[in-house]
mmCIF file of C-alpha atoms and ligand atoms in Angstrom:
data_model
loop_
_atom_site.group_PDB
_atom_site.id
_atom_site.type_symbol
_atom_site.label_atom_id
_atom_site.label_comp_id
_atom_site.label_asym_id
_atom_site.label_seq_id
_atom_site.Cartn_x
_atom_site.Cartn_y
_atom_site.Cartn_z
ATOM 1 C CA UNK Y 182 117.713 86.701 91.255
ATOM 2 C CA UNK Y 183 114.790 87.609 93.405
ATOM 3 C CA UNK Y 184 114.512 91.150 92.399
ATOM 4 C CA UNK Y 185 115.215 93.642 89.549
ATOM 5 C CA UNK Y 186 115.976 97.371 89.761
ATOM 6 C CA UNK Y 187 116.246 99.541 86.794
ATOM 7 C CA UNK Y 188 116.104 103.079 86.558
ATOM 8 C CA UNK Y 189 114.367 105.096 84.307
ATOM 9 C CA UNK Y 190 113.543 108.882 83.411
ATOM 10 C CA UNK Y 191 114.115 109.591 87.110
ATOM 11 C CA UNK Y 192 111.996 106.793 88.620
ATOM 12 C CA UNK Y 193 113.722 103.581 90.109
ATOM 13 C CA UNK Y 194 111.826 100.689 90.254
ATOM 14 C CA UNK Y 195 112.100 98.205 92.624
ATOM 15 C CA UNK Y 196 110.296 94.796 91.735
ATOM 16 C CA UNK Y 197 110.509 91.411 93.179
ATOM 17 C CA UNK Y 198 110.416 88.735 90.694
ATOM 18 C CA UNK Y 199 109.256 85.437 92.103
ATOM 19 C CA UNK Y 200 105.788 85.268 90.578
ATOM 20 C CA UNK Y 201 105.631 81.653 91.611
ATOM 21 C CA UNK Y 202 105.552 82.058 95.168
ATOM 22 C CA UNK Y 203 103.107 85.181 95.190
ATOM 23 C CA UNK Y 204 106.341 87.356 95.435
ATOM 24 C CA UNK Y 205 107.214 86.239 99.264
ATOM 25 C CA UNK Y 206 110.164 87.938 100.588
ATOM 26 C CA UNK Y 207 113.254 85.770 101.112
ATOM 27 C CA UNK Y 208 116.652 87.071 102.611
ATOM 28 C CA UNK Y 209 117.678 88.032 99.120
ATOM 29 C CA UNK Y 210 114.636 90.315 98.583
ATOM 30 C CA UNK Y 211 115.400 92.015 101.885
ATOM 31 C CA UNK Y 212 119.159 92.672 100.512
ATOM 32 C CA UNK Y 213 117.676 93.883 97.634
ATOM 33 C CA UNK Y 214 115.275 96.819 99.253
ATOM 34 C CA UNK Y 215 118.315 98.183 101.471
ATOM 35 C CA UNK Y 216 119.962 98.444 97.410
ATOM 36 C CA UNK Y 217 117.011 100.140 96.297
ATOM 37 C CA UNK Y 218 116.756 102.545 98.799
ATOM 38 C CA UNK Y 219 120.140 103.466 98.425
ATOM 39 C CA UNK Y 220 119.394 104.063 94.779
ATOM 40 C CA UNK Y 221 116.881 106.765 95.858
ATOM 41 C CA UNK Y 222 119.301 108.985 97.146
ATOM 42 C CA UNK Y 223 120.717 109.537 93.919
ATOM 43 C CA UNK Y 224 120.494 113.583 93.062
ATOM 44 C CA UNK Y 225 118.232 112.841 89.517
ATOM 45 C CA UNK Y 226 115.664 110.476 91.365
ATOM 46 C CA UNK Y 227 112.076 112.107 91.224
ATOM 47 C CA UNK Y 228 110.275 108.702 92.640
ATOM 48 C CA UNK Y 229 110.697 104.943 93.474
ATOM 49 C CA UNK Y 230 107.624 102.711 92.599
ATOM 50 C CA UNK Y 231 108.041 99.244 94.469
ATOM 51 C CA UNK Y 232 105.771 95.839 92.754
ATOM 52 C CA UNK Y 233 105.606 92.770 92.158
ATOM 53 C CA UNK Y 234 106.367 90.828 89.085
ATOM 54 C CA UNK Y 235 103.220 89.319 87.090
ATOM 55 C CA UNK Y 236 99.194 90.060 87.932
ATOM 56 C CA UNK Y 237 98.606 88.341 90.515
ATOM 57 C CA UNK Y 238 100.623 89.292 93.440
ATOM 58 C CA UNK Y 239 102.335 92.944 94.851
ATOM 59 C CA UNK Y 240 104.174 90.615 98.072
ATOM 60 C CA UNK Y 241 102.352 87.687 100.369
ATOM 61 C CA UNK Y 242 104.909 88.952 103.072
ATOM 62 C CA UNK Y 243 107.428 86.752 104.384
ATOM 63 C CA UNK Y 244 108.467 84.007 102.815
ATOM 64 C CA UNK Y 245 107.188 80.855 105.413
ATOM 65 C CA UNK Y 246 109.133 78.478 104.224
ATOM 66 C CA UNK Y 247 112.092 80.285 104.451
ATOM 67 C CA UNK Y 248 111.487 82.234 107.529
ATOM 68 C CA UNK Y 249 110.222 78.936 109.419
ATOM 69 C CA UNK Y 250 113.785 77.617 110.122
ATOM 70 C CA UNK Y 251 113.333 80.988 112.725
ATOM 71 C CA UNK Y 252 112.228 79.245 116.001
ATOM 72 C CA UNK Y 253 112.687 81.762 119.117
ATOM 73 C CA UNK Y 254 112.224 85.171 119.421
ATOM 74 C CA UNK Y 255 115.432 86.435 119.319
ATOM 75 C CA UNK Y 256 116.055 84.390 115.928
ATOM 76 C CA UNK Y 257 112.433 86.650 114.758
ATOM 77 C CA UNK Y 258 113.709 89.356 115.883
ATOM 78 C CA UNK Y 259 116.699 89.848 113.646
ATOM 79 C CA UNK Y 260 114.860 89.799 110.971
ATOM 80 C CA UNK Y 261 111.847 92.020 111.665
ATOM 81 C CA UNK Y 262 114.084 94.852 112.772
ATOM 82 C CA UNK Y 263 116.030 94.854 109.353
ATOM 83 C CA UNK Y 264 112.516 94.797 107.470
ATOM 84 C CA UNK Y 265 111.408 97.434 110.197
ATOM 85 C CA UNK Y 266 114.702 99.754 109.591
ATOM 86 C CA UNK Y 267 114.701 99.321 106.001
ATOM 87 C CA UNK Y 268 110.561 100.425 106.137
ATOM 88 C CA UNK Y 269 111.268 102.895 108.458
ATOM 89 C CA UNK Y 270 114.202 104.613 106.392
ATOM 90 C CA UNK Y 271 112.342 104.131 103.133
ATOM 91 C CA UNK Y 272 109.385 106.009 105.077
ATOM 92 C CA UNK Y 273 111.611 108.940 106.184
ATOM 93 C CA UNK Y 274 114.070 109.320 103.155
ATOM 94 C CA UNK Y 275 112.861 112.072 100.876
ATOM 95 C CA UNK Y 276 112.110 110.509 97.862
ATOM 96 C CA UNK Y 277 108.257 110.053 97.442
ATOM 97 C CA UNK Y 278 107.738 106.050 96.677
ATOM 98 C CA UNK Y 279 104.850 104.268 95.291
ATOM 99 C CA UNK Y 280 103.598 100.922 95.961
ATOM 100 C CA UNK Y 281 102.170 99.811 92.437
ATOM 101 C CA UNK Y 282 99.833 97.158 93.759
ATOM 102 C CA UNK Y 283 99.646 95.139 90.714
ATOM 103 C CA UNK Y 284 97.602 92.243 92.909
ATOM 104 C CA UNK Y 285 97.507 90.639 96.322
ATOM 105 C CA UNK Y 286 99.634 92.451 99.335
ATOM 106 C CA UNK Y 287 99.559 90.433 102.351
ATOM 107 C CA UNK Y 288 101.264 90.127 105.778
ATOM 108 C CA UNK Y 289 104.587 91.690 105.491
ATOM 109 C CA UNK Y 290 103.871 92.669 101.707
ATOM 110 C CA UNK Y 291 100.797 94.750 103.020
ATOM 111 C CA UNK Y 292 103.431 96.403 105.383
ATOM 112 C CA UNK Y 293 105.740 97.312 102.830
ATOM 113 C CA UNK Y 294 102.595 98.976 100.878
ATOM 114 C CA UNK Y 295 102.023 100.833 104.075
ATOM 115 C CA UNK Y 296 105.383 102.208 104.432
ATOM 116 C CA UNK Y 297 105.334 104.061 100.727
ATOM 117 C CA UNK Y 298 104.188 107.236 100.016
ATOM 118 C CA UNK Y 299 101.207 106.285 97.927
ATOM 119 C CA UNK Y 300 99.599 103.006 97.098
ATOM 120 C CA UNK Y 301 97.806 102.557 93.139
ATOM 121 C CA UNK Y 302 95.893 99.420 94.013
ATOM 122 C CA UNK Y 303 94.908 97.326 90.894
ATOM 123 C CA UNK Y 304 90.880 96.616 90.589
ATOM 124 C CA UNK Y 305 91.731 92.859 91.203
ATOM 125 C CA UNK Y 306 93.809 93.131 94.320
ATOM 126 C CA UNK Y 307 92.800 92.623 97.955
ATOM 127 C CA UNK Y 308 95.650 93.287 100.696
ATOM 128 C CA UNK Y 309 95.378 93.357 104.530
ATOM 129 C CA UNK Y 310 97.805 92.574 107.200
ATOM 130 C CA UNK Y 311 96.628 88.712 107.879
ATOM 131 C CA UNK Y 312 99.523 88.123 110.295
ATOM 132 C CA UNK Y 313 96.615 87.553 112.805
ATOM 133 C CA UNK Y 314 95.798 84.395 111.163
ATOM 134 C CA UNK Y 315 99.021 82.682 111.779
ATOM 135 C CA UNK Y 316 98.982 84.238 115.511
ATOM 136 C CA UNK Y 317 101.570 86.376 115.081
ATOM 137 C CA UNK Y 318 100.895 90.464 114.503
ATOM 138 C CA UNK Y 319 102.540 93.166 111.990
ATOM 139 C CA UNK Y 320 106.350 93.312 112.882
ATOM 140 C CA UNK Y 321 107.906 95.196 109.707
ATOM 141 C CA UNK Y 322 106.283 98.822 111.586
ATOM 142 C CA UNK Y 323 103.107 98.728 108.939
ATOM 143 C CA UNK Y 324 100.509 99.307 111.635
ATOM 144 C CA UNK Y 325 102.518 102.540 113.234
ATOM 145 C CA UNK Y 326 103.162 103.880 109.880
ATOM 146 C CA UNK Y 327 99.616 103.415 109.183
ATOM 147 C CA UNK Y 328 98.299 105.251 112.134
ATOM 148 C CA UNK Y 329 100.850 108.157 111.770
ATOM 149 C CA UNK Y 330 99.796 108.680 108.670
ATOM 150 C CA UNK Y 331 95.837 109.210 109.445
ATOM 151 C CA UNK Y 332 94.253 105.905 109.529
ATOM 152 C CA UNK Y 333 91.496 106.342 111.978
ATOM 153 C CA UNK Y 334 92.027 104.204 115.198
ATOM 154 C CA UNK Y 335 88.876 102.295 115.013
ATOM 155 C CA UNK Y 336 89.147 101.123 111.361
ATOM 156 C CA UNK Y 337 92.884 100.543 111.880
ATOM 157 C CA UNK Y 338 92.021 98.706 114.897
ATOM 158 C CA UNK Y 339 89.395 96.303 113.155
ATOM 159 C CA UNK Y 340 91.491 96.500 109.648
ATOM 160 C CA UNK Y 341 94.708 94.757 111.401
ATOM 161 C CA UNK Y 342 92.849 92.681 114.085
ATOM 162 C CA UNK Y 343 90.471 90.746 111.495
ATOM 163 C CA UNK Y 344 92.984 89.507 109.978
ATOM 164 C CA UNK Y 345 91.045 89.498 106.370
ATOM 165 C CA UNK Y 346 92.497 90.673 103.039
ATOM 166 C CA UNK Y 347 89.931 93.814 101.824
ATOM 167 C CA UNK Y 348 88.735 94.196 98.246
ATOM 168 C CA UNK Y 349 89.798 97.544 96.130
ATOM 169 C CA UNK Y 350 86.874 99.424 97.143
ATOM 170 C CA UNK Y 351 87.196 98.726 100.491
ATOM 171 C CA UNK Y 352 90.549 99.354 100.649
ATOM 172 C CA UNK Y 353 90.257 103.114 99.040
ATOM 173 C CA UNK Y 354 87.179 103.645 101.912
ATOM 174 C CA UNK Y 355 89.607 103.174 104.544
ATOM 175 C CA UNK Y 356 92.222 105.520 103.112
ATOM 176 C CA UNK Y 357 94.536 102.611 102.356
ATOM 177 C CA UNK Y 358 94.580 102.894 98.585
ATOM 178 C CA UNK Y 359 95.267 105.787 96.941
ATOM 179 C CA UNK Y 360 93.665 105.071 94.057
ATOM 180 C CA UNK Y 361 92.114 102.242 92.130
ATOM 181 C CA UNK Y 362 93.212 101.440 88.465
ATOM 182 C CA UNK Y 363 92.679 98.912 85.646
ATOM 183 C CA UNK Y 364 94.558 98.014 82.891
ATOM 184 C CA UNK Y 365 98.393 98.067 82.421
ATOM 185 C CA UNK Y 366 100.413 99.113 85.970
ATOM 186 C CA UNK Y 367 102.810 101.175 84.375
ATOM 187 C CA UNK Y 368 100.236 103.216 82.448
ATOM 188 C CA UNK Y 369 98.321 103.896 86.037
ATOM 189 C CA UNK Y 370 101.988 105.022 87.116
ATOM 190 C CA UNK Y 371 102.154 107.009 84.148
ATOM 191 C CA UNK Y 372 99.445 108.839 84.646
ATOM 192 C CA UNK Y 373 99.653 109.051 88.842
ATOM 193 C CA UNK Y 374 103.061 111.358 87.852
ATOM 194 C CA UNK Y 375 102.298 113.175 84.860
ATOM 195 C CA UNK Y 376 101.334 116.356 86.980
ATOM 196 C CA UNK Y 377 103.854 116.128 89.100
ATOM 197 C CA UNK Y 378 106.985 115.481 86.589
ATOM 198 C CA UNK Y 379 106.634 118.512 85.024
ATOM 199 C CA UNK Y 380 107.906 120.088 88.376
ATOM 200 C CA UNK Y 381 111.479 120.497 89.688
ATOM 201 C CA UNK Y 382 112.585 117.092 91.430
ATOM 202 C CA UNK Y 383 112.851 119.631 94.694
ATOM 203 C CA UNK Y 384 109.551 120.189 94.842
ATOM 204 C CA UNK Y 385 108.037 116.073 95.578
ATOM 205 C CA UNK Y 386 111.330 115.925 98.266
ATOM 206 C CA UNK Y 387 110.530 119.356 99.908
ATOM 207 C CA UNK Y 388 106.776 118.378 100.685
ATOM 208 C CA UNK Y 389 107.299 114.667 101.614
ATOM 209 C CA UNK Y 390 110.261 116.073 103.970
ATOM 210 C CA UNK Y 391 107.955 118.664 105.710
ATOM 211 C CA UNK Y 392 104.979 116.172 106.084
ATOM 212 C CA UNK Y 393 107.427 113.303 107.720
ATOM 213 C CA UNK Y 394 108.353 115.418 110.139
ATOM 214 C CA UNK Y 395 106.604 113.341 112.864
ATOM 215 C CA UNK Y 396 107.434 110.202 111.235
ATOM 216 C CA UNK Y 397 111.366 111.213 111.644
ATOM 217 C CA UNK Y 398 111.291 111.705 115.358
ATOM 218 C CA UNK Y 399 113.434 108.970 117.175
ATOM 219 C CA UNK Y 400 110.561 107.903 119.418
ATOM 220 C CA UNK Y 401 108.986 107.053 116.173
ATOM 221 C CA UNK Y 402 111.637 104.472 115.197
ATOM 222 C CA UNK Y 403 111.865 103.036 118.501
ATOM 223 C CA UNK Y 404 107.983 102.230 118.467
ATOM 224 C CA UNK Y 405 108.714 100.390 115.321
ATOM 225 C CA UNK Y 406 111.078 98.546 116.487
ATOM 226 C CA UNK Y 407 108.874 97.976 119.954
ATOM 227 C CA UNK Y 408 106.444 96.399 116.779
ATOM 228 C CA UNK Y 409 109.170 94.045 115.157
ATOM 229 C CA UNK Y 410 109.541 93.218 119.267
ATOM 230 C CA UNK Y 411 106.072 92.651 119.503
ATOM 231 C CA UNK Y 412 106.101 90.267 116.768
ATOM 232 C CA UNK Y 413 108.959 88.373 117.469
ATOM 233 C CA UNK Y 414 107.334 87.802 120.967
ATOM 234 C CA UNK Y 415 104.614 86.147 119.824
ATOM 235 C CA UNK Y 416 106.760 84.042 116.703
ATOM 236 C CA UNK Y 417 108.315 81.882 119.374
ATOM 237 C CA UNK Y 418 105.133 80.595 120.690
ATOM 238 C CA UNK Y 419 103.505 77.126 119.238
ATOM 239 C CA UNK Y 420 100.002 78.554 118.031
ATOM 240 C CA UNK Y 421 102.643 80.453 115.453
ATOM 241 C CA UNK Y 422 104.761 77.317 114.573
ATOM 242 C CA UNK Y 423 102.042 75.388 114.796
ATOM 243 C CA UNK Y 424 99.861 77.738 112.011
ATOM 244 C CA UNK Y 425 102.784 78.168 109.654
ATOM 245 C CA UNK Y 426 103.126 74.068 109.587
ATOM 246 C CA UNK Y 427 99.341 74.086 108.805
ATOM 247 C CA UNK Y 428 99.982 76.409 105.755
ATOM 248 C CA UNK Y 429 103.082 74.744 104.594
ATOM 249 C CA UNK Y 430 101.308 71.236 104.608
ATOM 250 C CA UNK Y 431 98.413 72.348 102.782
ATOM 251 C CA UNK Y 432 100.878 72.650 99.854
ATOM 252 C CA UNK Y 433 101.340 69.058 99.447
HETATM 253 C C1 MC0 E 76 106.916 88.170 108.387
HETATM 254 C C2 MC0 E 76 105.492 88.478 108.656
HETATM 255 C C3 MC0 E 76 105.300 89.945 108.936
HETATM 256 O O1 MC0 E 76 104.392 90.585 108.443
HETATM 257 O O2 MC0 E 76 106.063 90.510 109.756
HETATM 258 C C4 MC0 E 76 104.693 87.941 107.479
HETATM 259 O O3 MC0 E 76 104.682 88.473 106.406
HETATM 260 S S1 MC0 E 76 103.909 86.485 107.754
HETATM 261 C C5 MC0 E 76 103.485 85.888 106.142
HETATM 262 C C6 MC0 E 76 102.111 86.295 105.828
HETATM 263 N N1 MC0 E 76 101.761 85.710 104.582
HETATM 264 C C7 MC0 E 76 100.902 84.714 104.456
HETATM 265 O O4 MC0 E 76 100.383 84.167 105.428
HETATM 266 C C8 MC0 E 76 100.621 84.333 103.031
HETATM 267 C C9 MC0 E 76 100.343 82.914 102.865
HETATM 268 N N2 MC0 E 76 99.881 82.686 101.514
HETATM 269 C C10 MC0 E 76 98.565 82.659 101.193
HETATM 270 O O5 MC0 E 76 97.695 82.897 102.027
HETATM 271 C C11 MC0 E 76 98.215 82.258 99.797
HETATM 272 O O6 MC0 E 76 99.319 81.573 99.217
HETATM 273 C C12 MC0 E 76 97.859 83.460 98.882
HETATM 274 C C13 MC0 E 76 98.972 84.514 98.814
HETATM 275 C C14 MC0 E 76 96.556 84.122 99.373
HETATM 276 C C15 MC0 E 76 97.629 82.963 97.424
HETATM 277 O O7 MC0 E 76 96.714 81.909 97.412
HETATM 278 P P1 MC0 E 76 96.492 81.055 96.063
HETATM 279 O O8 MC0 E 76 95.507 79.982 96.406
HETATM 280 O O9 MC0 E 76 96.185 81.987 94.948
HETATM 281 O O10 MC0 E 76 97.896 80.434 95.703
HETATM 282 P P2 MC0 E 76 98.742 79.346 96.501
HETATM 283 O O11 MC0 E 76 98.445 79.412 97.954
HETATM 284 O O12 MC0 E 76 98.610 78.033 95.821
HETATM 285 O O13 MC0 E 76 100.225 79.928 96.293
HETATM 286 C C16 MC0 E 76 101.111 79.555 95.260
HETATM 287 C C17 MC0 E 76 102.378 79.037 95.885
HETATM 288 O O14 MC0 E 76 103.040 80.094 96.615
HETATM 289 C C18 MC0 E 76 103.242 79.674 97.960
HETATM 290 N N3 MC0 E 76 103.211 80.849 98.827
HETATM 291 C C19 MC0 E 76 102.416 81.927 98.739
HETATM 292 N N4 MC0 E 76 102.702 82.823 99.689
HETATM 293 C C20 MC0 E 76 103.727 82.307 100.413
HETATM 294 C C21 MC0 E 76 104.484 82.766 101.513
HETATM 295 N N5 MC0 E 76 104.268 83.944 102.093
HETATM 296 N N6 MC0 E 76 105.467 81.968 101.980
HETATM 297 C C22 MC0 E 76 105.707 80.782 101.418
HETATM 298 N N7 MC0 E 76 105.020 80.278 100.360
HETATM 299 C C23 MC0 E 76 104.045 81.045 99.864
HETATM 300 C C24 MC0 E 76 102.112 78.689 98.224
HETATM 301 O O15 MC0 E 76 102.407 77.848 99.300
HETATM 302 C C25 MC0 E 76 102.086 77.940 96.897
HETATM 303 O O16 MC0 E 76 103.161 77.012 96.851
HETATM 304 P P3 MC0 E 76 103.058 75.617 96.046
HETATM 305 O O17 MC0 E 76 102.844 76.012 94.607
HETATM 306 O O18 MC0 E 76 104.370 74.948 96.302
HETATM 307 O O19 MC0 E 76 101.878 74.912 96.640
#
């Protein structure tokens, strides 16, 4: 199994469990988030927290040598709208979610950071969206969720086009990470809630609902999808191909 969800004192976790491969996401993992977010809209949920399994790695996005059988861009496309929808309703559901970012969050697992509520980024980790590096851009809706929720334009602009996973520090600067922690990842989650346990469940879904009020507007969802389009554009052209097979033969 790719992922794990278990439920506990009102938080469900979702966490993808293939250390080996930096926690990529395979079709299995995708089937696995639309599960999770169902699991939110159980009445006793207070928060989701979405990681990745070990230290190293929160999610190195898609997984290339699964998603490489995907030659043209209508083949792309399938798959970045699900990822898209399933970011965009986990965006817009009520449930307040946090990305635990236990280590590296690139590509599509940097967009999946950007889609939660909050993001607790480990000291260790870097993440940025390096999508640019294999010619291709964002196409799971992380860059317009990132820029409705306050990212200036400038540093949004240089964060996504560089291409180049950021340091902790850096990350918190540019109002990325929410906060910074060391040590154990469930003690930083721990401590992120403790404040706001003690209130009634109502409370968390009450705020997050009034301050996604932008974020729910259909012309919002249809500019993420225009972003999965975007993507899937530029997928089917050989630079792509051509950058993936670079990355895949380096493994040998
Ligand atoms: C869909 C799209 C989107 O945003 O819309 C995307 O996500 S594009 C996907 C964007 N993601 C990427 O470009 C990530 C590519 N991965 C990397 O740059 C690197 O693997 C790092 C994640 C920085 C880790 O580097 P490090 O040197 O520590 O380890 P490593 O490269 O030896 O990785 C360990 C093993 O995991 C594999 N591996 C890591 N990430 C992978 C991925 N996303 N897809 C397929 N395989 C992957 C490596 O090939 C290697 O396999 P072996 O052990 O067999 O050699």
């Amino acid at each position: 199994m790719s992922f794990r969800i278990t439920k506990l004192d009102g938080i469900v976790q979702f966490q993808i469990t293939r250390p080996e491969i930096h926690n990529a996401v395979n079709h299995e993992v995708v089937d696995g988030f639309a599960l999770f977010i169902e699991q939110l809209a159980q009445e006793d949920v207070q928060f989701g927290v979405v990681t990745g399994e070990g230290d190293k790695a929160f999610c190195s996005g898609g997984d290339l040598s699964v998603f490489h059988s995907l030659r043209t861009e209508q083949q792309a496309l399938e798959i970045h709208e699900r990822m898209a929808t399933l970011l965009y309703k986990l965006a817009t559901q009520p449930v307040p979610v946090i990305a635990l970012v236990n280590g590296t969050a690139i590509g599509g697992g940097a967009e999946i950071a950007s889609a939660c509520d909050y993001r607790l980024v480990s000291q260790h980790a870097r993440a940025g969206f390096v999508q640019g590096t294999l010619a291709i851009t964002s196409g799971w809706g992380g860059t317009t969720f990132l820029q409705l929720k306050g990212i200036p334009y400038d540093k949004l602009l240089k964060f996504t086009t560089e291409a180049k996973p950021l340091p902790a520090d850096e990350l918190k600067d540019l109002g990325w990470a929410t906060s910074v922690y060391s040590g154990d990842k469930w003690a930083a989650v721990a401590d992120f809630v403790k404040q706001m346990k003690q209130l009634h469940p109502s409370v968390a879904k009450s705020y997050k609902t009034l301050l996604t009020t932008e974020l729910r507007k259909p012309e919002v969802y249809e500019r993420v999808l225009d972003e999965a389009r975007m993507c899937a554009k530029l997928w089917e052209l050989d630079a792509h191909h051509e950058a993936v097979d670079r990355f895949l033969a380096r493994k040998k």
